[in-house]
DNA sequence: GTCCGTGCAAAGGTTTTGCAACCAA
DNA sequence: TTGGTTGCAAAACCTTTGCACGGAC
């Protein structure tokens, strides 16, 4: 996996550094995370002797990894963009507006819908980066119903 | 239209002010806009003698209008949230990742898809706030194809 | 006249940028 | 050794907040 990173960097005359490896690993481990969350995880690893990574380095690494196509940026409902590894990318995000959970489902589920949109509007959906808002099963049963706009702070593991 | 705003405000003991009217009008006129874009439009009207509105007032008005249910907040691909009038709400956003255009299509188009997601994952999609990324008809024909991540700055009228 | 709303200015938090030292190749 | 990278600190950015004046009712 990490050899992949090394080659891709090398191919562009860029360098494989521990920070970049660690940022990529953190994104893979977290599933979905903002730059801040990635930095926090790396800070935590610092306690285990791995060494912290400066926030600005995290931002730079994420942008680079995005450009290299190893990581993708998605706007979930937080103001800050979230990142996820692209190997991990062929899925839709289901964002619960109530508890904040982020679930994933196979992109194939939207294939029929995407075909409709293409046929009727000429628009080709990128089903690998879909973020869909709504209410998850747990929250639907919890609060049986109607009201819309409450946002609980929460964590997506 | 604006009488609606007056009544809704009045019902809560709040006041109808020119700034609030103008912010709502700007959102309706723009279709989709960030707070900053709304402020910019109001600034432009200033030249026509309408008077500018302070940015902080724009932010407060947008939050209030959202709370009143007259305006909805959506995360498009910009870091800042976008707002649109709710009369205008029963649609999906089709966001072109290439030219930045925001198109709209009836929410009904996703009804079948939403039913699938609900049945298979217990997740109830909010089809009124869907932002879908992809590539619009114009860009698909322009650049016949493959590369993914270029973002042209652009305007959604 | 009362109280809500506005404008201004300052604070808040996140992301970006400049620069010298550092280290991967 | 060479030039890409890092860390630090300062800047830039958008958004929120406090407060006194002004205006809607």
XYZ file of C-alpha atoms (C1' of nucleotides) in Angstrom:
364
model
C 0.000 0.000 0.000
C 2.597 2.524 1.052
C 4.806 1.474 -1.800
C 2.090 2.855 -3.946
C 2.597 6.237 -2.346
C 6.343 6.006 -2.848
C 6.021 5.283 -6.556
C 3.445 7.929 -7.226
C 5.552 10.537 -5.495
C 8.717 9.371 -7.129
C 7.106 9.510 -10.557
C 6.643 13.231 -10.062
C 10.019 13.936 -8.591
C 8.463 14.338 -5.161
C 9.632 12.712 -1.966
C 8.276 10.096 0.323
C 8.348 11.451 3.840
C 7.164 9.979 7.129
C 4.681 12.815 7.449
C 3.053 12.059 4.131
C 2.928 8.359 4.875
C 1.408 9.044 8.225
C -1.190 11.460 6.905
C -2.267 8.936 4.301
C -2.400 6.188 6.911
C -4.509 8.379 9.169
C -6.990 9.114 6.404
C -7.230 5.411 5.626
C -7.675 4.575 9.276
C -10.277 7.222 9.952
C -12.453 6.521 6.937
C -13.641 10.116 6.824
C -11.873 12.949 8.506
C -11.280 16.647 8.358
C -7.756 18.030 8.292
C -8.147 18.826 11.951
C -9.157 15.267 12.793
C -6.205 13.896 10.902
C -3.895 16.220 12.803
C -5.504 15.155 16.069
C -4.921 11.477 15.342
C -1.299 12.143 14.509
C -0.968 14.101 17.719
C -2.349 11.114 19.589
C 0.221 8.871 17.970
C 2.807 11.286 19.243
C 2.195 9.910 22.716
C 3.143 6.496 21.347
C 6.384 7.962 20.130
C 5.404 8.324 16.490
C 5.836 12.069 16.461
C 3.266 14.779 15.826
C 2.821 16.460 12.465
C 2.411 20.162 12.162
C -1.066 21.253 11.071
C 0.226 23.161 8.102
C 2.026 20.042 6.974
C -1.202 18.095 7.298
C -2.976 20.604 5.078
C -0.203 20.489 2.534
C -0.057 16.698 2.566
C -3.799 16.371 2.111
C -3.807 18.737 -0.847
C -0.948 16.850 -2.389
C -2.540 13.457 -1.831
C -5.714 14.787 -3.384
C -3.806 15.993 -6.401
C -2.144 12.601 -6.674
C -5.542 10.968 -6.649
C -4.892 8.978 -3.499
C -7.337 10.896 -1.370
C -10.591 12.621 -2.166
C -12.149 15.689 -0.640
C -15.865 15.784 0.097
C -18.085 18.431 1.616
C -20.072 16.760 4.333
C -22.223 18.949 6.497
C -19.394 20.420 8.501
C -17.881 23.640 7.324
C -14.521 21.932 6.848
C -14.093 19.471 4.014
C -13.615 15.788 4.812
C -11.061 13.494 3.245
C -11.102 9.791 2.529
C -8.788 7.371 0.774
C -9.854 6.671 -2.785
C -9.474 2.902 -2.567
C -12.259 3.490 -0.213
C -14.077 5.654 -2.660
C -16.607 3.616 -4.515
C -19.389 4.356 -2.152
C -22.000 6.932 -1.313
C -22.018 8.796 1.953
C -25.230 8.792 3.910
C -25.105 11.690 6.311
C -27.551 11.703 9.179
C -28.656 15.248 9.872
C -29.757 14.268 13.331
C -26.923 12.283 14.915
C -24.197 13.179 12.439
C -23.296 9.601 11.626
C -21.753 8.950 8.235
C -22.714 5.645 6.706
C -21.493 4.213 3.442
C -23.265 2.201 0.809
C -22.022 0.799 -2.487
C -22.018 3.278 -5.341
C -23.845 0.714 -7.435
C -27.016 1.517 -5.590
C -27.209 4.789 -7.459
C -26.481 3.338 -10.867
C -30.080 3.436 -12.034
C -30.605 6.909 -10.705
C -27.386 8.118 -12.327
C -28.562 6.693 -15.625
C -31.840 8.604 -15.312
C -30.068 11.849 -14.612
C -27.771 11.331 -17.555
C -30.602 10.503 -19.895
C -32.920 13.291 -18.806
C -30.458 16.069 -18.087
C -27.242 15.143 -19.823
C -25.485 15.337 -16.500
C -23.052 12.591 -15.610
C -23.118 11.991 -11.878
C -19.924 11.226 -10.108
C -21.338 8.476 -7.917
C -18.049 8.042 -6.117
C -18.343 11.364 -4.321
C -21.952 11.564 -3.411
C -22.868 12.970 -0.033
C -26.521 12.431 0.715
C -28.282 14.018 3.616
C -31.176 12.526 5.476
C -31.975 10.641 8.621
C -30.518 7.301 9.593
C -32.474 4.266 10.733
C -31.663 4.814 14.416
C -32.787 8.416 14.391
C -35.900 7.676 12.403
C -37.076 5.218 15.016
C -35.914 7.352 17.920
C -37.860 10.436 17.075
C -40.631 8.983 14.981
C -40.756 11.964 12.823
C -41.206 15.354 11.415
C -39.011 18.207 12.597
C -36.047 18.955 10.452
C -33.142 21.039 11.462
C -31.473 19.859 14.654
C -27.798 19.135 14.572
C -26.297 17.124 17.335
C -22.582 17.383 17.499
C -21.157 13.958 17.044
C -18.421 11.722 15.875
C -18.099 9.569 12.815
C -15.628 6.929 13.886
C -44.236 37.374 -1.455
C -42.769 39.874 0.949
C -46.000 39.962 2.909
C -45.220 36.404 3.736
C -42.021 37.523 5.389
C -43.833 40.217 7.312
C -46.400 37.808 8.711
C -43.891 35.172 9.647
C -41.766 37.707 11.460
C -44.739 39.357 13.107
C -45.999 36.018 14.342
C -42.839 35.686 16.366
C -42.716 39.214 17.632
C -39.912 40.008 15.246
C -39.664 42.952 12.939
C -39.774 43.429 9.218
C -36.786 45.476 8.205
C -35.544 46.593 4.806
C -32.365 44.603 5.362
C -34.230 41.361 5.933
C -36.460 41.966 2.947
C -33.491 42.716 0.797
C -31.514 39.681 1.936
C -34.463 37.431 1.159
C -34.926 39.090 -2.213
C -31.253 38.606 -3.002
C -31.401 34.922 -2.144
C -34.446 34.512 -4.332
C -32.844 36.404 -7.140
C -29.553 34.565 -6.981
C -30.991 31.087 -6.805
C -27.993 29.816 -4.886
C -25.598 32.033 -3.075
C -23.190 32.137 -0.210
C -23.508 34.802 2.444
C -20.696 36.648 0.777
C -22.415 36.598 -2.605
C -25.605 37.915 -1.061
C -23.655 40.715 0.570
C -21.965 41.465 -2.752
C -25.289 41.743 -4.543
C -26.593 44.093 -1.917
C -23.444 46.136 -2.237
C -24.049 46.347 -5.952
C -27.563 47.616 -5.323
C -25.989 50.257 -3.167
C -24.773 51.931 -6.341
C -28.417 52.113 -7.411
C -29.229 53.876 -4.194
C -30.685 50.887 -2.388
C -28.121 50.964 0.379
C -25.597 48.330 1.324
C -26.156 45.867 4.123
C -23.467 45.098 6.627
C -22.019 41.591 6.304
C -22.809 40.722 9.880
C -26.398 41.703 9.230
C -26.444 39.455 6.192
C -25.222 36.530 8.274
C -27.788 37.232 10.966
C -30.592 37.633 8.441
C -29.708 34.392 6.676
C -29.668 32.465 9.944
C -32.982 33.955 10.897
C -34.550 33.235 7.525
C -33.304 29.699 7.771
C -34.844 29.328 11.195
C -38.102 30.710 9.831
C -38.035 28.134 7.092
C -37.917 30.670 4.288
C -34.421 29.853 3.250
C -32.376 26.660 3.300
C -28.683 26.117 3.757
C -26.853 23.593 1.585
C -23.244 22.543 1.340
C -22.244 22.747 -2.271
C -18.607 22.252 -3.123
C -17.432 25.569 -1.816
C -16.234 25.780 1.734
C -18.972 28.247 2.590
C -22.565 27.063 2.742
C -24.985 28.217 0.070
C -28.503 29.461 0.630
C -31.605 29.269 -1.472
C -35.238 30.209 -1.034
C -37.392 27.292 0.005
C -40.176 27.918 -2.486
C -37.367 27.055 -4.706
C -36.441 24.021 -2.686
C -37.972 20.935 -4.115
C -35.122 20.199 -6.404
C -31.761 18.527 -6.549
C -28.600 20.432 -7.246
C -26.404 19.182 -10.032
C -22.972 20.620 -9.519
C -20.582 20.533 -12.414
C -17.091 19.888 -11.160
C -15.627 21.274 -14.332
C -17.353 24.585 -15.030
C -18.921 25.084 -11.615
C -22.443 25.509 -12.920
C -25.272 24.585 -10.586
C -28.269 23.099 -12.319
C -31.527 22.072 -10.749
C -33.809 19.186 -11.442
C -37.070 18.156 -9.805
C -36.660 16.227 -6.585
C -39.079 13.644 -7.935
C -36.362 12.294 -10.154
C -34.737 10.770 -7.093
C -37.895 9.253 -5.673
C -37.113 5.732 -6.815
C -33.552 5.957 -5.668
C -34.633 7.344 -2.288
C -37.024 4.429 -1.899
C -34.201 1.975 -2.581
C -31.947 3.592 -0.011
C -34.709 3.547 2.544
C -35.560 -0.084 1.891
C -32.004 -1.369 1.808
C -30.362 0.807 4.422
C -33.141 2.254 6.534
C -31.900 5.700 5.656
C -34.441 8.325 4.698
C -32.939 10.671 2.139
C -33.761 14.310 2.286
C -34.253 14.769 -1.426
C -34.807 18.477 -1.018
C -31.206 19.151 -0.098
C -29.288 16.917 -2.393
C -26.114 18.251 -3.935
C -24.811 15.932 -6.586
C -21.438 16.304 -8.190
C -20.586 15.351 -11.694
C -20.098 16.833 -15.100
C -22.701 18.778 -17.019
C -23.711 18.186 -20.620
C -21.661 21.097 -21.933
C -18.499 19.983 -20.226
C -18.965 16.372 -21.181
C -19.084 17.250 -24.860
C -16.379 19.876 -24.586
C -13.677 17.698 -23.179
C -14.806 14.301 -24.310
C -13.611 12.793 -21.216
C -11.254 11.380 -18.739
C -9.415 13.703 -16.338
C -11.141 14.424 -13.116
C -10.223 17.146 -10.750
C -10.104 20.556 -12.342
C -12.085 23.318 -10.780
C -12.711 26.421 -12.775
C -13.839 29.337 -10.702
C -17.240 30.342 -11.894
C -20.560 31.850 -11.286
C -23.956 30.290 -10.795
C -26.325 32.962 -11.998
C -41.621 55.056 24.227
C -40.057 50.309 23.933
C -37.450 46.868 22.425
C -35.610 44.683 18.466
C -32.231 45.229 14.798
C -28.333 47.371 12.693
C -23.651 48.846 12.000
C -19.168 48.958 13.530
C -15.206 46.898 15.416
C -12.980 43.371 17.617
C -12.606 38.426 18.594
C -12.847 33.621 17.027
C -11.387 29.627 14.461
C -9.609 27.460 10.378
C -6.611 27.430 6.444
C -2.761 29.490 3.819
C 1.764 31.453 3.139
C 6.920 32.930 3.841
C 11.119 31.588 5.301
C 15.138 29.206 7.377
C 16.608 24.759 8.747
C 16.295 19.849 7.564
C 16.523 15.557 5.283
C 15.210 12.189 1.365
C 17.333 10.898 -2.829
C 25.163 17.717 -2.427
C 20.657 19.267 -4.080
C 16.278 20.715 -3.900
C 11.913 19.253 -2.111
C 9.734 19.414 2.857
C 9.013 20.577 7.328
C 7.991 23.495 11.304
C 7.133 27.743 13.098
C 4.918 32.107 13.061
C 2.404 35.478 10.919
C -1.149 36.568 7.617
C -5.523 35.887 5.447
C -9.963 34.312 5.513
C -14.789 33.829 6.811
C -17.996 34.045 10.554
C -19.524 35.307 15.156
C -20.092 38.382 19.013
C -20.568 42.869 22.075
C -22.196 47.166 22.370
C -24.375 51.693 21.588
C -27.281 54.078 18.328
C -31.313 53.946 15.389
C -35.694 52.475 13.773
C -40.033 49.349 13.619
C -44.072 48.843 16.063
